[in-house]
Structure formats: C-alpha cells, structure tokens
C-alpha cells in the first residue's frame, strides 16, 4: 500500500538535510568570496581614547587595516581626543558646530563601525558615551559593529559585555559575537602585535563579512521605547 504523505515527508527531510550540508560547506569557504564584485563597505573606526597617540587608536587602526585586506572598503578613523572638547560643551546635537555634526553624520553613514574604548574606572569615558547619545535615534539600527577595548590588564576585559555591548544593542546595532580586548603588553609601541589578539580580530572581521552577505540574520533587538527610565 502506497503512502504518499510518508514519501512526501521523507523527500522534504532529505531536502532539508542536503541544504544544511551545503550551508556548512559554504561557511567553510574563504570569506573573501562573500564580499566580491564592486561593492564597497564604508568602515568607520572610532577610538574613544582621550590622548593621541594611544593604544586604543592602535587597536582600532589594526582592525580597520586588516579589514581592508579582506574586502573593498572606504575607511577612516576618528579619534575622540581630537573632538572631545567640542562635544563636551554640547548638551544637544543642535548645539554642535557643523564640523562636529559632520562627525556624527559620518558615524551614522558607515556600513560597519569599529568602536574601541579605553578602560577608565572600570567603564568607558563619559565623553565616549556622550558622542553616541547625540547620534540620531535608529541611525545605527541593524548596522554591524565590532567592539573593542584596551586596558592596563586582563582584569578589565568584561567591559566588552558589561558596557559596550549593552550600549550598542540599545541603539539597535548588530554587535558581532567576537569582541576584542587588548592590554598594554599586546603592543609594540602603539602597534598591535600580539598574534592571539590579531587572531580574534580576524574572527570578528569574518563575522561581519558573513553578516554582510546575509549568512547571519541581521536582527538586533533593542528595548521598547519607555522600557527604562
């Protein structure tokens, strides 16, 4: 006796299995393939350090430079230290001069953000937070963000999960799973040189490239308006 429903279900199960196998094989291909052609990503690095030069800048710069070897990008790095005074005197966006409004507009226009903060008293600097408080609501929604931080020792690595990820999740951004933490001993001067940290940089870049090709769902949950007072 024939069972059409059983045959149909079996065929569907086989199709699902084949699709899963193909997906695994695709994910194992070099990520450069995923972002080919003429597409150009706008990468903006934001260094939250309050001095120049700084290891925080070196961390951001290393990530942006390695990104540029993996895909076609237009990249720039903004240092908080160079714009901090102007932002510190502005309570609201409309108080900013045009050159500082341009900083916010460039942040908002980026396809991918590479954001790094030094660790000050177990958190990011207040001015770092203030800059992102002035970003237009929903301007960063769904955008990929690589989170990074630099501290004096490994004891402060939790800043990535306790401060940076909640901040950018609240903005609706997609923060890739791999965060990058560096400490003073990871640098040769201001140049990031620790191979294990650079390996994490490459993993985070791979996650962004997967996301940009739709291989990771770009769904970022933000708090409902009014959820927190």
Coordinates of C-alpha atoms in Angstrom, one line a residue:
X1 CA 0.0 0.0 0.0
X2 CA 1.4 3.4 -1.1
X3 CA 1.8 6.2 1.5
X4 CA 2.1 9.4 -0.5
X5 CA 2.3 11.5 2.7
X6 CA 5.2 9.4 4.0
X7 CA 7.1 9.7 0.7
X8 CA 6.5 13.5 0.7
X9 CA 7.7 13.9 4.2
X10 CA 10.8 11.8 3.6
X11 CA 11.6 13.8 0.5
X12 CA 11.2 17.0 2.4
X13 CA 13.5 15.8 5.2
X14 CA 16.2 14.8 2.6
X15 CA 16.0 18.2 1.0
X16 CA 16.4 19.9 4.4
X17 CA 19.5 17.7 5.1
X18 CA 21.1 18.5 1.8
X19 CA 20.5 22.2 2.3
X20 CA 22.2 22.0 5.8
X21 CA 25.2 20.2 4.3
X22 CA 25.6 22.8 1.6
X23 CA 25.3 25.6 4.1
X24 CA 28.1 24.1 6.2
X25 CA 30.3 23.8 3.1
X26 CA 29.6 27.4 2.1
X27 CA 30.5 28.6 5.6
X28 CA 33.9 26.9 5.3
X29 CA 34.9 28.8 2.1
X30 CA 37.2 31.8 2.3
X31 CA 35.2 34.8 3.4
X32 CA 36.7 37.0 0.7
X33 CA 34.3 35.2 -1.7
X34 CA 31.3 36.5 0.2
X35 CA 32.0 40.2 -0.5
X36 CA 33.2 40.2 -4.1
X37 CA 32.4 42.4 -7.0
X38 CA 32.2 46.1 -7.0
X39 CA 30.6 46.6 -3.6
X40 CA 32.4 48.9 -1.2
X41 CA 31.8 48.9 2.5
X42 CA 32.2 52.2 4.4
X43 CA 34.1 51.3 7.6
X44 CA 34.4 53.9 10.3
X45 CA 36.7 53.3 13.3
X46 CA 36.0 55.3 16.4
X47 CA 38.8 55.5 19.0
X48 CA 37.5 56.5 22.4
X49 CA 40.8 57.4 23.9
X50 CA 41.5 60.9 25.2
X51 CA 45.1 61.1 24.1
X52 CA 47.0 61.0 20.8
X53 CA 48.8 58.7 20.1
X54 CA 47.2 56.0 22.1
X55 CA 47.0 52.2 22.2
X56 CA 43.2 52.5 21.8
X57 CA 43.9 54.2 18.5
X58 CA 46.4 51.5 17.6
X59 CA 43.8 48.8 18.3
X60 CA 41.2 50.5 16.1
X61 CA 43.7 51.1 13.4
X62 CA 44.8 47.5 13.4
X63 CA 41.3 46.2 12.9
X64 CA 40.5 48.7 10.1
X65 CA 43.7 47.9 8.3
X66 CA 43.1 44.1 8.5
X67 CA 39.6 44.7 7.3
X68 CA 40.9 46.5 4.2
X69 CA 42.8 43.4 3.2
X70 CA 39.6 41.3 3.2
X71 CA 37.1 43.4 1.2
X72 CA 36.8 46.6 -0.7
X73 CA 36.3 49.4 1.8
X74 CA 36.4 53.1 2.3
X75 CA 37.8 53.6 5.7
X76 CA 38.5 56.3 8.2
X77 CA 39.4 56.5 11.9
X78 CA 38.0 59.2 14.2
X79 CA 39.8 60.0 17.5
X80 CA 37.6 61.2 20.3
X81 CA 40.7 63.0 21.6
X82 CA 40.6 65.4 18.6
X83 CA 36.9 66.3 19.0
X84 CA 36.3 65.8 22.8
X85 CA 36.3 69.5 23.8
X86 CA 33.6 70.4 21.3
X87 CA 31.4 67.5 22.2
X88 CA 31.8 68.1 25.9
X89 CA 30.3 71.6 25.6
X90 CA 27.2 70.5 23.8
X91 CA 24.2 69.3 25.7
X92 CA 22.2 68.6 22.5
X93 CA 23.0 67.9 18.9
X94 CA 21.8 71.3 17.7
X95 CA 24.5 72.9 19.9
X96 CA 27.3 71.4 17.9
X97 CA 29.2 73.3 15.3
X98 CA 28.9 72.0 11.7
X99 CA 32.3 70.2 11.8
X100 CA 31.2 68.1 14.8
X101 CA 27.8 67.4 13.3
X102 CA 29.8 66.0 10.4
X103 CA 31.4 63.6 12.8
X104 CA 28.0 62.2 13.8
X105 CA 26.9 62.1 10.2
X106 CA 29.9 60.0 9.2
X107 CA 29.3 57.6 12.1
X108 CA 25.6 57.3 11.0
X109 CA 26.5 56.8 7.3
X110 CA 29.0 54.0 7.9
X111 CA 28.1 50.4 6.9
X112 CA 30.3 49.0 9.7
X113 CA 31.6 50.5 12.9
X114 CA 34.8 49.5 14.6
X115 CA 34.5 51.0 18.1
X116 CA 37.1 50.9 20.8
X117 CA 37.3 52.4 24.2
X118 CA 40.0 52.6 26.9
X119 CA 39.0 51.4 30.3
X120 CA 38.6 54.4 32.7
X121 CA 37.4 53.4 36.2
X122 CA 36.0 50.1 35.0
X123 CA 34.0 51.7 32.2
X124 CA 34.3 53.8 29.0
X125 CA 35.0 57.6 29.3
X126 CA 31.9 59.7 29.8
X127 CA 32.6 61.7 26.6
X128 CA 32.6 58.4 24.6
X129 CA 29.1 57.7 25.8
X130 CA 28.1 61.3 25.2
X131 CA 29.0 61.1 21.5
X132 CA 26.7 58.2 20.9
X133 CA 24.0 59.8 23.0
X134 CA 23.9 62.5 20.3
X135 CA 23.6 60.0 17.4
X136 CA 20.2 60.2 15.7
X137 CA 17.7 57.7 17.1
X138 CA 17.7 54.5 15.0
X139 CA 20.6 55.7 12.8
X140 CA 22.7 52.7 13.8
X141 CA 19.8 50.2 13.7
X142 CA 20.8 46.9 12.0
X143 CA 24.4 48.1 11.4
X144 CA 27.3 45.8 12.1
X145 CA 29.6 46.8 15.0
X146 CA 32.9 45.3 16.1
X147 CA 33.5 46.0 19.8
X148 CA 37.0 46.5 21.2
X149 CA 38.6 47.8 24.3
X150 CA 42.1 48.4 25.7
X151 CA 43.0 48.3 29.4
X152 CA 46.0 48.1 31.6
X153 CA 45.5 44.4 32.4
X154 CA 43.2 41.5 31.6
X155 CA 41.1 42.2 34.7
X156 CA 39.0 44.8 32.7
X157 CA 38.1 42.6 29.8
X158 CA 34.4 42.4 30.9
X159 CA 33.9 46.0 29.7
X160 CA 33.0 44.5 26.4
X161 CA 30.0 42.7 27.8
X162 CA 29.1 44.9 30.7
X163 CA 29.2 48.3 29.0
X164 CA 29.9 48.3 25.2
X165 CA 27.6 45.6 24.0
X166 CA 24.6 46.8 26.0
X167 CA 25.2 50.4 24.7
X168 CA 25.2 49.4 21.0
X169 CA 22.4 46.8 21.4
X170 CA 20.3 49.7 22.8
X171 CA 21.0 51.5 19.6
X172 CA 19.7 48.6 17.6
X173 CA 23.1 47.7 16.2
X174 CA 24.2 44.1 15.4
X175 CA 27.3 43.6 17.6
X176 CA 29.2 40.7 16.2
X177 CA 29.8 37.9 18.8
X178 CA 33.6 38.2 19.0
X179 CA 34.8 41.2 21.0
X180 CA 38.5 42.2 21.0
X181 CA 40.3 43.1 24.2
X182 CA 43.9 44.2 24.3
X183 CA 46.2 45.3 27.1
X184 CA 49.5 47.2 27.2
X185 CA 51.7 44.1 26.8
X186 CA 50.0 43.3 23.4
X187 CA 51.6 46.3 21.7
X188 CA 55.0 47.2 20.3
X189 CA 54.8 50.9 21.0
X190 CA 51.4 51.8 19.6
X191 CA 51.3 48.9 17.1
X192 CA 49.1 45.9 18.0
X193 CA 51.5 42.9 17.7
X194 CA 50.1 40.0 19.9
X195 CA 49.2 37.2 17.5
X196 CA 46.4 35.9 19.6
X197 CA 44.7 39.3 19.7
X198 CA 45.1 39.6 15.9
X199 CA 43.5 36.2 15.5
X200 CA 40.4 37.5 17.3
X201 CA 40.4 40.5 15.1
X202 CA 40.3 38.2 12.1
X203 CA 37.4 36.2 13.6
X204 CA 35.4 39.4 14.2
X205 CA 36.0 40.5 10.6
X206 CA 34.9 37.1 9.3
X207 CA 31.6 37.5 11.3
X208 CA 31.0 40.9 9.7
X209 CA 31.6 39.6 6.3
X210 CA 29.2 36.7 6.9
X211 CA 26.6 39.2 8.1
X212 CA 27.1 41.5 5.1
X213 CA 26.4 38.5 2.8
X214 CA 23.3 37.5 4.7
X215 CA 24.7 34.4 6.3
X216 CA 24.0 35.6 9.8
X217 CA 20.5 37.1 10.4
X218 CA 20.9 40.9 11.0
X219 CA 18.3 41.0 13.7
X220 CA 19.1 43.3 16.6
X221 CA 16.6 43.6 19.5
X222 CA 16.5 47.0 21.2
X223 CA 14.5 47.9 24.3
X224 CA 10.9 49.1 23.7
X225 CA 10.6 52.8 24.0
X226 CA 10.0 53.7 27.6
X227 CA 11.2 50.4 28.9
X228 CA 13.8 52.1 31.1
X229 CA 13.6 55.4 32.9

